[in-house]
PDB file of C-alpha atoms in Angstrom:
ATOM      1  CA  UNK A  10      26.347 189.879 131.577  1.00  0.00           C
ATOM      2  CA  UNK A  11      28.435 187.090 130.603  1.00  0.00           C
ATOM      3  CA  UNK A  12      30.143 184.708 132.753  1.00  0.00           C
ATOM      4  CA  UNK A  13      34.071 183.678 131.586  1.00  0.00           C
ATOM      5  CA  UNK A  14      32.831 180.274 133.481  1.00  0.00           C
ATOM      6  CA  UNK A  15      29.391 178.111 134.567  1.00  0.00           C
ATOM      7  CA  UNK A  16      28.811 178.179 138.421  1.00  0.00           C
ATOM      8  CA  UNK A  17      30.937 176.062 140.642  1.00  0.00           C
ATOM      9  CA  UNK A  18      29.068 174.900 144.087  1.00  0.00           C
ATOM     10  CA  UNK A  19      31.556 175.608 147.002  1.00  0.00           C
ATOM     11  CA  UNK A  20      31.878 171.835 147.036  1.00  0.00           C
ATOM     12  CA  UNK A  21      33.152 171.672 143.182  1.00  0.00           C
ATOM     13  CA  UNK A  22      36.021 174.628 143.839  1.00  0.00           C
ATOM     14  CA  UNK A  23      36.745 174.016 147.200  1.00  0.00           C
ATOM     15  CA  UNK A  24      40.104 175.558 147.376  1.00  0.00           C
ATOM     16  CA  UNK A  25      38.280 179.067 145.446  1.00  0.00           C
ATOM     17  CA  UNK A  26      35.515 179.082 148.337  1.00  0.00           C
ATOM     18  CA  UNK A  27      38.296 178.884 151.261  1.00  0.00           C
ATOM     19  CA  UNK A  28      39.940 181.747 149.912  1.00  0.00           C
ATOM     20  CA  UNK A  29      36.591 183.717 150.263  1.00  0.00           C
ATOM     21  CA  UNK A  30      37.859 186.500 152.927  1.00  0.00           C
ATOM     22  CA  UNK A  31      34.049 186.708 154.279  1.00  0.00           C
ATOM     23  CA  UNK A  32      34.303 183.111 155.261  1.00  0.00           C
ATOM     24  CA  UNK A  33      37.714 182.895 156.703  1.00  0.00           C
ATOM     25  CA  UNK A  34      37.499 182.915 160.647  1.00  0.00           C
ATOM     26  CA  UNK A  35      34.191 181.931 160.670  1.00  0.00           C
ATOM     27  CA  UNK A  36      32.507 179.576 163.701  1.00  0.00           C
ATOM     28  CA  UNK A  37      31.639 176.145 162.036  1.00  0.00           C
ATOM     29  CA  UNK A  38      27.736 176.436 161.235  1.00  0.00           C
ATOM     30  CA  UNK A  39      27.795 180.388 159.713  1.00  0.00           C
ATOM     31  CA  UNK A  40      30.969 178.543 157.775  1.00  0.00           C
ATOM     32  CA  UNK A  41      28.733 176.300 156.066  1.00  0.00           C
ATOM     33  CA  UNK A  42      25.792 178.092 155.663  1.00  0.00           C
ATOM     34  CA  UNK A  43      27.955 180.625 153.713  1.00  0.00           C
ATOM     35  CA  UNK A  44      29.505 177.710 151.461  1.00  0.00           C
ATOM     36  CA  UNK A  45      26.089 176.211 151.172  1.00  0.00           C
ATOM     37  CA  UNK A  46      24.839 179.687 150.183  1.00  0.00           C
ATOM     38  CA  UNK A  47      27.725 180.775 147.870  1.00  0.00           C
ATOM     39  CA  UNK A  48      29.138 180.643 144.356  1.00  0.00           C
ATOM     40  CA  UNK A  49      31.918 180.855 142.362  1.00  0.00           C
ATOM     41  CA  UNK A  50      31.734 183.206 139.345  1.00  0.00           C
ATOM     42  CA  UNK A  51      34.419 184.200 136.507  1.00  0.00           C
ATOM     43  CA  UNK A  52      34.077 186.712 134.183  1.00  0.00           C
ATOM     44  CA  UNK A  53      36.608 188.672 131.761  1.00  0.00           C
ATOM     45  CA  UNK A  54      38.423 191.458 131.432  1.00  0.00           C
ATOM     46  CA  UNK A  55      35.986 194.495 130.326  1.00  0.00           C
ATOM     47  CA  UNK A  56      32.735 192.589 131.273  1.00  0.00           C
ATOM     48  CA  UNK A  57      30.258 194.094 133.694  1.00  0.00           C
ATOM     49  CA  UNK A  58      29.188 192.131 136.708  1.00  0.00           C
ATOM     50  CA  UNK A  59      26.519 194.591 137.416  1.00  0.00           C
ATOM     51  CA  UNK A  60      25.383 198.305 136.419  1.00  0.00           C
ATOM     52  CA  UNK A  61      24.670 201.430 137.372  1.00  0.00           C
ATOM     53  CA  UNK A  62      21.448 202.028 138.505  1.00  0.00           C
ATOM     54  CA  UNK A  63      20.939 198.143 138.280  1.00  0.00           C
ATOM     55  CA  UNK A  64      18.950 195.735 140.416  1.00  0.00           C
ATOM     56  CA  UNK A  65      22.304 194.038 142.083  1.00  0.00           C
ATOM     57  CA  UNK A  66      21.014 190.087 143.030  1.00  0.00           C
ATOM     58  CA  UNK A  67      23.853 189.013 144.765  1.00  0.00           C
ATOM     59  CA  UNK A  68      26.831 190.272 146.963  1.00  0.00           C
ATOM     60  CA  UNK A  69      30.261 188.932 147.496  1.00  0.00           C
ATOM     61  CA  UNK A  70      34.103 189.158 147.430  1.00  0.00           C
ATOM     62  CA  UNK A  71      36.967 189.387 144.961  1.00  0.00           C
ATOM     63  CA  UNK A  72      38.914 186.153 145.638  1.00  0.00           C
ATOM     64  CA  UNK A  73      41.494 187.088 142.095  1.00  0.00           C
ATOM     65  CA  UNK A  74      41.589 189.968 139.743  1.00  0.00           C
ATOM     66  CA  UNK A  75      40.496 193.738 140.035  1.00  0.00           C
ATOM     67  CA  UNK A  76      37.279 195.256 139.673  1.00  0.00           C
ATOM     68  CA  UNK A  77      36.487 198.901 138.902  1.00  0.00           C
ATOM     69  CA  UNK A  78      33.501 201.042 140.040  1.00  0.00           C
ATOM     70  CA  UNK A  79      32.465 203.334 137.356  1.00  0.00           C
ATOM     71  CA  UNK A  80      29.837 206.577 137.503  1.00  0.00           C
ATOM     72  CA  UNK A  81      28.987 207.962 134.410  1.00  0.00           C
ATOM     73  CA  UNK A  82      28.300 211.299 134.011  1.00  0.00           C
ATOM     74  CA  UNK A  83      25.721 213.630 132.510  1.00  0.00           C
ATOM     75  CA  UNK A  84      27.508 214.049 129.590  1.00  0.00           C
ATOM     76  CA  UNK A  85      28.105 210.355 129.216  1.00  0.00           C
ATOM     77  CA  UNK A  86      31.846 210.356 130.381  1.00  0.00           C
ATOM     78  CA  UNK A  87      32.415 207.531 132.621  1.00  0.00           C
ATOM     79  CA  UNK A  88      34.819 207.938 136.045  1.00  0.00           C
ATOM     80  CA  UNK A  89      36.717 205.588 137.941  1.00  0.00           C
ATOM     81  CA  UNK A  90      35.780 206.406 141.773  1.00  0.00           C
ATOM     82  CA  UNK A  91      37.424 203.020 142.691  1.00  0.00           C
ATOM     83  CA  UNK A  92      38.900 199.837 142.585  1.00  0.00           C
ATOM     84  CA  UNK A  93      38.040 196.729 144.397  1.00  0.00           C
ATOM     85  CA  UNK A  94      40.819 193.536 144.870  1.00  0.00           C
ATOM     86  CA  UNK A  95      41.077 190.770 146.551  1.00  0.00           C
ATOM     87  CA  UNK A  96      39.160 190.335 149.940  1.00  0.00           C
ATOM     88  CA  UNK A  97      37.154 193.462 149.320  1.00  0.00           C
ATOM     89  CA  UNK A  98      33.564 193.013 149.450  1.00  0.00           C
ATOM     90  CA  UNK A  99      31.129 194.264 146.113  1.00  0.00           C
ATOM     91  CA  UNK A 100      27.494 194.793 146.356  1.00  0.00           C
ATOM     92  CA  UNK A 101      25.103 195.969 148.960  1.00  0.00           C
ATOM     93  CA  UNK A 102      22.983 194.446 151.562  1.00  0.00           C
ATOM     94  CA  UNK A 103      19.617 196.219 152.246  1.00  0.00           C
ATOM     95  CA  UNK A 104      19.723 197.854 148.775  1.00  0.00           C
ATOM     96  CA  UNK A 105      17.985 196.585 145.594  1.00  0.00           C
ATOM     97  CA  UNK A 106      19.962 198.865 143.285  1.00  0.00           C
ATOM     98  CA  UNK A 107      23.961 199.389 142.887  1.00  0.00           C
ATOM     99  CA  UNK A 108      24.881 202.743 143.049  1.00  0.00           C
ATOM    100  CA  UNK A 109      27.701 202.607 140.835  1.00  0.00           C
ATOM    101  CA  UNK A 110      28.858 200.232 137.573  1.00  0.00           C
ATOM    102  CA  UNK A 111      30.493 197.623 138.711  1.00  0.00           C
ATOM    103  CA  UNK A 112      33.148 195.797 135.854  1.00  0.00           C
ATOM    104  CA  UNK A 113      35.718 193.469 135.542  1.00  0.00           C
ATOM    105  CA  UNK A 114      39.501 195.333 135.206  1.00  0.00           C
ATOM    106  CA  UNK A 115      41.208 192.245 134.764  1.00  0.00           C
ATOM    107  CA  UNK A 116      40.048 188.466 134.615  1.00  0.00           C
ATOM    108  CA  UNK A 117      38.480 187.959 138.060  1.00  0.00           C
ATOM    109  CA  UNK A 118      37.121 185.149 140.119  1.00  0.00           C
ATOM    110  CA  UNK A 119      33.904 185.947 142.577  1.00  0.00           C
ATOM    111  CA  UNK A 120      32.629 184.653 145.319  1.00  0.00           C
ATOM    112  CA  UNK A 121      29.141 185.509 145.157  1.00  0.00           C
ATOM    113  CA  UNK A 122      26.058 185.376 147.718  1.00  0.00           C
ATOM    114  CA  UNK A 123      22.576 185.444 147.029  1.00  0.00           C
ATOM    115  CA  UNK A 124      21.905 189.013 148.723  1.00  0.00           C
ATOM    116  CA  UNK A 125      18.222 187.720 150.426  1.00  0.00           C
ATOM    117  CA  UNK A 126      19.764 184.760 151.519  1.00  0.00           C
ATOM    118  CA  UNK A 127      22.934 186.881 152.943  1.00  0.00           C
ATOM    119  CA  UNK A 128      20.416 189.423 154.574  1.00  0.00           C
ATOM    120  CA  UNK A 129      18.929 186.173 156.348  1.00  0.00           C
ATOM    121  CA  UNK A 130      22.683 185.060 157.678  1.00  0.00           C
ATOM    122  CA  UNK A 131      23.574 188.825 158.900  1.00  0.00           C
ATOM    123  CA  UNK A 132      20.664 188.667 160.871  1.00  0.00           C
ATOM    124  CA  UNK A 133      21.136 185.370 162.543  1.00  0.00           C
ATOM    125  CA  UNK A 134      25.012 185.788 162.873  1.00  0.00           C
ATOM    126  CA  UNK A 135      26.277 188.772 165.013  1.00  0.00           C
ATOM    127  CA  UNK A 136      29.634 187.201 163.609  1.00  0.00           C
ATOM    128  CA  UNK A 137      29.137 188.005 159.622  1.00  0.00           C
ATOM    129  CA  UNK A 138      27.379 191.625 160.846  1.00  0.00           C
ATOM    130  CA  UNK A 139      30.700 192.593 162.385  1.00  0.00           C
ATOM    131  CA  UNK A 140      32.699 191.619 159.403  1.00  0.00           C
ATOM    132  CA  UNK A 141      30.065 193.471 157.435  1.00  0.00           C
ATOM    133  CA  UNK A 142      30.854 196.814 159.801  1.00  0.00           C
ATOM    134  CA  UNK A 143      34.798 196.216 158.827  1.00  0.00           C
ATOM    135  CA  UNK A 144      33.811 196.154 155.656  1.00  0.00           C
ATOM    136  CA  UNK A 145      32.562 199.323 155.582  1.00  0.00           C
ATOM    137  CA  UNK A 146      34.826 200.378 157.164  1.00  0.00           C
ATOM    138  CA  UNK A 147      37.821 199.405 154.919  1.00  0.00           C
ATOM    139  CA  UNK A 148      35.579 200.678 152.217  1.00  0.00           C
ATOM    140  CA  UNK A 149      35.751 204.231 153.856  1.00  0.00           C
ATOM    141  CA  UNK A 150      39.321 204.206 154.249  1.00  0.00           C
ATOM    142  CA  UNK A 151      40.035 203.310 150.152  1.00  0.00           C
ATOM    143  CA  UNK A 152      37.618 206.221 149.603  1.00  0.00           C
ATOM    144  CA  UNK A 153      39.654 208.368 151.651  1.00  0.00           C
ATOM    145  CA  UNK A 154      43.070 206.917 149.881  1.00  0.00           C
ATOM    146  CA  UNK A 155      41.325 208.114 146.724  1.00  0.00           C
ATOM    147  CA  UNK A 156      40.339 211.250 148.004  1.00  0.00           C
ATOM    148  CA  UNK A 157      44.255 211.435 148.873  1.00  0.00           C
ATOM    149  CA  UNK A 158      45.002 210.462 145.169  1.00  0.00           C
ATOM    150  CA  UNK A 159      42.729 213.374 143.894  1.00  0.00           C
ATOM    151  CA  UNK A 160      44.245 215.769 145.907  1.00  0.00           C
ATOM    152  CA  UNK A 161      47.938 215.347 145.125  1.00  0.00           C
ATOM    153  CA  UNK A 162      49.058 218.222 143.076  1.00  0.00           C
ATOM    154  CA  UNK A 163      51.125 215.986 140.558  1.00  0.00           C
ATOM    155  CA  UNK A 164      51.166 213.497 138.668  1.00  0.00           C
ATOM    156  CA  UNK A 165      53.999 211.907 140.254  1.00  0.00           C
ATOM    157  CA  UNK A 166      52.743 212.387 143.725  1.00  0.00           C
ATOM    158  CA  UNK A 167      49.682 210.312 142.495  1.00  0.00           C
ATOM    159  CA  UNK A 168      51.667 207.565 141.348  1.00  0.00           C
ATOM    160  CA  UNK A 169      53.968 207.270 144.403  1.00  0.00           C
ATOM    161  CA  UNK A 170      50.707 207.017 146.624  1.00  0.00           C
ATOM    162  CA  UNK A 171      49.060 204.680 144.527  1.00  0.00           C
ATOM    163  CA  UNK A 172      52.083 202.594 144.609  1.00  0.00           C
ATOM    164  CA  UNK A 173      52.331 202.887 148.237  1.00  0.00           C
ATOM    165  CA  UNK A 174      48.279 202.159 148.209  1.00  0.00           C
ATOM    166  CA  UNK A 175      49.190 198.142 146.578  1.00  0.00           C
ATOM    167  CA  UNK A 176      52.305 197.571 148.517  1.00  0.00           C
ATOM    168  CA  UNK A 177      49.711 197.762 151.417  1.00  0.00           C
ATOM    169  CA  UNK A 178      47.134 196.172 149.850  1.00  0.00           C
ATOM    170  CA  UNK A 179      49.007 192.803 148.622  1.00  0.00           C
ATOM    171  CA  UNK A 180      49.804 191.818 151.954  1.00  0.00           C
ATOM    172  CA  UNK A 181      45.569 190.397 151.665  1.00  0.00           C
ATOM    173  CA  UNK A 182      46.444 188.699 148.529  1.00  0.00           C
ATOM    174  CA  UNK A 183      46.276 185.169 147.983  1.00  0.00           C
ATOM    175  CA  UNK A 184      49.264 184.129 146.168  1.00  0.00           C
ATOM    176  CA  UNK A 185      47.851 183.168 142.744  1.00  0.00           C
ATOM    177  CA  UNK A 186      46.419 187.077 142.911  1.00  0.00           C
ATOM    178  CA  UNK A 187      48.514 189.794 142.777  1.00  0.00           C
ATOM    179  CA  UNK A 188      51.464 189.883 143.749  1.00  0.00           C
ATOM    180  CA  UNK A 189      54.271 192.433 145.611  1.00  0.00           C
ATOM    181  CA  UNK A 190      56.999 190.087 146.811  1.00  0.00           C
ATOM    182  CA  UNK A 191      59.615 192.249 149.289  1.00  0.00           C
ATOM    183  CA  UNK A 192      59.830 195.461 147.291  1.00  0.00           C
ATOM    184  CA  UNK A 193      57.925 194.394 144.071  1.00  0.00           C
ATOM    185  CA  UNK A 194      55.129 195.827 143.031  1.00  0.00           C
ATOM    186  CA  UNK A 195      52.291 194.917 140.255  1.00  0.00           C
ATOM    187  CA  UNK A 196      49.813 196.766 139.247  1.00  0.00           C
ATOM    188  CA  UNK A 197      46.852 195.173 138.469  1.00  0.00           C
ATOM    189  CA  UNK A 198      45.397 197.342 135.729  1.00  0.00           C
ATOM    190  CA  UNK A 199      45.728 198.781 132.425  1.00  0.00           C
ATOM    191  CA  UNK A 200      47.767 202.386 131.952  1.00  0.00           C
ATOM    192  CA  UNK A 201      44.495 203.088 130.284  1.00  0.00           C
ATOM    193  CA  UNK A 202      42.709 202.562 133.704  1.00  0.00           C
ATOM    194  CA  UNK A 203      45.670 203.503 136.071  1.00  0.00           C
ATOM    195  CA  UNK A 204      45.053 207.038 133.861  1.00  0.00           C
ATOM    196  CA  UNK A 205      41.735 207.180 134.376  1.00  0.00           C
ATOM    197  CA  UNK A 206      41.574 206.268 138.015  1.00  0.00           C
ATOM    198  CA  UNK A 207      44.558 209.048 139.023  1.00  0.00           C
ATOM    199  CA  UNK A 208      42.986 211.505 136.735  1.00  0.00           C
ATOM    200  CA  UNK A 209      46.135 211.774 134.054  1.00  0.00           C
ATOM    201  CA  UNK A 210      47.532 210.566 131.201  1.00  0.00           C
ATOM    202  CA  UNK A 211      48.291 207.344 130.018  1.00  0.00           C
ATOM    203  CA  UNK A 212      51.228 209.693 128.580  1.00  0.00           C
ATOM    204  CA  UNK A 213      52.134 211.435 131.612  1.00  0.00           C
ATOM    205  CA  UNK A 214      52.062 208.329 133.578  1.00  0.00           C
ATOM    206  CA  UNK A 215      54.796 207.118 131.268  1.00  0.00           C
ATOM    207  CA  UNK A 216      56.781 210.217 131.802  1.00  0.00           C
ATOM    208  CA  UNK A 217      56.499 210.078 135.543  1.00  0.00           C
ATOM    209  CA  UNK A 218      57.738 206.684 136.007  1.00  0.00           C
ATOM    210  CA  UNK A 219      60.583 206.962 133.749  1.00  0.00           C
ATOM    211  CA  UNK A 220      61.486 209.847 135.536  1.00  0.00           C
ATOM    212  CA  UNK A 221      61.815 207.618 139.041  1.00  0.00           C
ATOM    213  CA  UNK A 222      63.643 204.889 137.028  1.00  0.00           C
ATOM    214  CA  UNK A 223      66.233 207.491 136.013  1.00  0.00           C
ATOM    215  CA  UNK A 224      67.115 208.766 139.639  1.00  0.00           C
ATOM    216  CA  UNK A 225      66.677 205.015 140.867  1.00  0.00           C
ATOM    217  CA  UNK A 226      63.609 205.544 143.015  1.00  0.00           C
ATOM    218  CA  UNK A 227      62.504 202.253 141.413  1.00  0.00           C
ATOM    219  CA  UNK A 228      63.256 199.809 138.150  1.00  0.00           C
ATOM    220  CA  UNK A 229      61.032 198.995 136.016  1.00  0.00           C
ATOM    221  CA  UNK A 230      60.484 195.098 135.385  1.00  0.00           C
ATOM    222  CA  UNK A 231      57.878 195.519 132.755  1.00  0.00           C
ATOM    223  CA  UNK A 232      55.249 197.912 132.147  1.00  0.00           C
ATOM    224  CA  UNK A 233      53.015 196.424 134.994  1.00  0.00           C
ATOM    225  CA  UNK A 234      55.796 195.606 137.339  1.00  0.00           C
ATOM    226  CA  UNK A 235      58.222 197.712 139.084  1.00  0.00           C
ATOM    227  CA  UNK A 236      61.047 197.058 142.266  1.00  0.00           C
ATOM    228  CA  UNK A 237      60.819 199.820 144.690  1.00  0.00           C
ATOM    229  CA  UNK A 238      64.629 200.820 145.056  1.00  0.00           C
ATOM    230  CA  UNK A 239      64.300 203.940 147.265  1.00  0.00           C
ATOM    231  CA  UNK A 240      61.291 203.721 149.414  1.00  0.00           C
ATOM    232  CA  UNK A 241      62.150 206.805 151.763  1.00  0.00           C
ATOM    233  CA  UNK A 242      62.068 208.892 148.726  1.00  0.00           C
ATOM    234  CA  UNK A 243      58.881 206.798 147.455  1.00  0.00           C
ATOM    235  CA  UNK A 244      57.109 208.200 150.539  1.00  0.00           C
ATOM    236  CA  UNK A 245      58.356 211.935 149.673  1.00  0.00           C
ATOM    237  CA  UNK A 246      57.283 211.814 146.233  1.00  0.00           C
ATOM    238  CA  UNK A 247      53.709 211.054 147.559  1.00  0.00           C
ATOM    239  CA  UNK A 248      53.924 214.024 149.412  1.00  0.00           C
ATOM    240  CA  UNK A 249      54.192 212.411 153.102  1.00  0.00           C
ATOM    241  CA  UNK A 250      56.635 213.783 155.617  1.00  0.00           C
ATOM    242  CA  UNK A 251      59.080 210.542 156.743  1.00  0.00           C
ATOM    243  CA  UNK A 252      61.434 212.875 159.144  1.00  0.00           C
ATOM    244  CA  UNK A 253      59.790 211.205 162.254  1.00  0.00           C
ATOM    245  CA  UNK A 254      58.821 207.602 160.486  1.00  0.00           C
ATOM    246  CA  UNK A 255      60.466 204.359 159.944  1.00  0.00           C
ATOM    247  CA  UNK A 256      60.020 203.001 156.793  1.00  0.00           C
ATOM    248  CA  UNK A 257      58.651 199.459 158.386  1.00  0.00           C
ATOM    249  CA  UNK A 258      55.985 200.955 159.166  1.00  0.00           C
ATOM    250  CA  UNK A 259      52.024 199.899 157.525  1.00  0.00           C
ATOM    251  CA  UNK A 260      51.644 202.320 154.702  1.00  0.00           C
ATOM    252  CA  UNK A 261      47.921 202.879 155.486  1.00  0.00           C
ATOM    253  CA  UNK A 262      49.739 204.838 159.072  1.00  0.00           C
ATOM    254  CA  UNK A 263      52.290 206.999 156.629  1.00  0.00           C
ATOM    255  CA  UNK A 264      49.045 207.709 154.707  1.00  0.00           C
ATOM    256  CA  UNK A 265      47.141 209.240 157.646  1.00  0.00           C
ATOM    257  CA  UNK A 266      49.641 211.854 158.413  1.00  0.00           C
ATOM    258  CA  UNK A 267      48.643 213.681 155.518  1.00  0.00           C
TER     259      UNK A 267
END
């Protein structure tokens, strides 16, 4: 693997290493043992940070950019069973190998730990274990969004959920990351990918969202970029029954209904 970038020492991209979710919060001394311990990393679009069935040296968190989890199959197709953005954690503690590919969707900027040395700080810091736990858990609720994803019946219910999926999401972003200012929303990926990861069409995908431009459910910027015009019908496109909801409310509690 190729880094876009050479290393930078917390100390030489200071303003990178603040942004690191894991450290934000943090009393004083785990705070600089995990700036002493960490480092930032770049790499571009389409390279892979580490692979499947690979020994997986370091763990950290996606401060910029989008990375994709990848499982390839017996027949050498490869699947999508994920995407990670910023603040989610990559890698595993207590594991030598990674499970699944992990690559780079878009230009992204790391914040990487040594794994030993981060297996030493989780067992000094009852702290960084607990943030480790919500981890985890936020990890099991994206793979129960996807599950959601798989099981919508059409394409256009999997687009309204995924779009419902980043309009939660970007309220974690820093700004210089994605963004999805009032009812704006990017996404972060290639149709290519977006096809891939809802199990479509890059085609179909095309279809759908015209579709929703053309009975103003949203506009479309540019191809990545959409305004959300009519959110209650957003929500019933998904498949998600609104009757008894307000439309203020955190996505991720319209999403659990289901």
């Amino acid at each position: 693997m190729t880094a876009l970038s050479t290393l930078h020492t917390p100390a030489a991209d200071q303003s990178t290493t603040q942004r690191c979710s894991i450290c934000q919060g943090m009393e004083p001394e785990l705070h600089r043992q995990l700036q002493r311990l960490g480092r930032i990393k770049r790499y571009a679009a389409g390279e892979i940070i580490v692979g499947e069935e690979e020994e997986a040296p370091f763990v950290g968190t996606v401060t910029s950019g989008v990375l994709r989890m990848q499982k390839t199959l017996y027949d050498g197709r490869q699947l999508i069973v994920g995407l990670l953005m910023p603040s989610d954690m990559f890698g595993r503690v207590f594991s030598s190998t990674s499970n699944v590919s992990i690559e780079a969707a878009t230009d992204v900027t790391l914040c990487c730990y040594s794994r030993a040395g981060f297996e030493i700080l989780l067992s000094q810091f009852p702290a960084l274990e607990h943030r480790m736990l919500l981890s985890m858990l936020d990890e099991l609720q994206s793979a129960q969004n996807w599950m959601l994803l798989l099981g919508c019946q059409s394409v256009t219910e999997r687009i309204a959920t995924f779009l419902l999926v980043l309009r939660r999401r970007s309220a974690k972003f820093p700004p210089d990351s994605l963004q999805c200012l009032g009812n704006s929303v990017t996404i972060p990926i290639s149709r290519r990918d977006m096809a891939a990861y809802l199990g479509t069409t890059v085609e179909s995908i095309s279809r759908s969202i015209q579709e929703m431009a053309r009975h103003r459910v949203l506009s479309i910027i540019n191809p990545q970029r959409f305004r959300i015009l009519d959110e209650r019908r957003l929500i019933e496109l998904s498949g998600r029954d609104v009757t008894e909801m307000k439309l203020s409310v955190p996505v991720e509690r319209i999403l659990r209904t289901a």
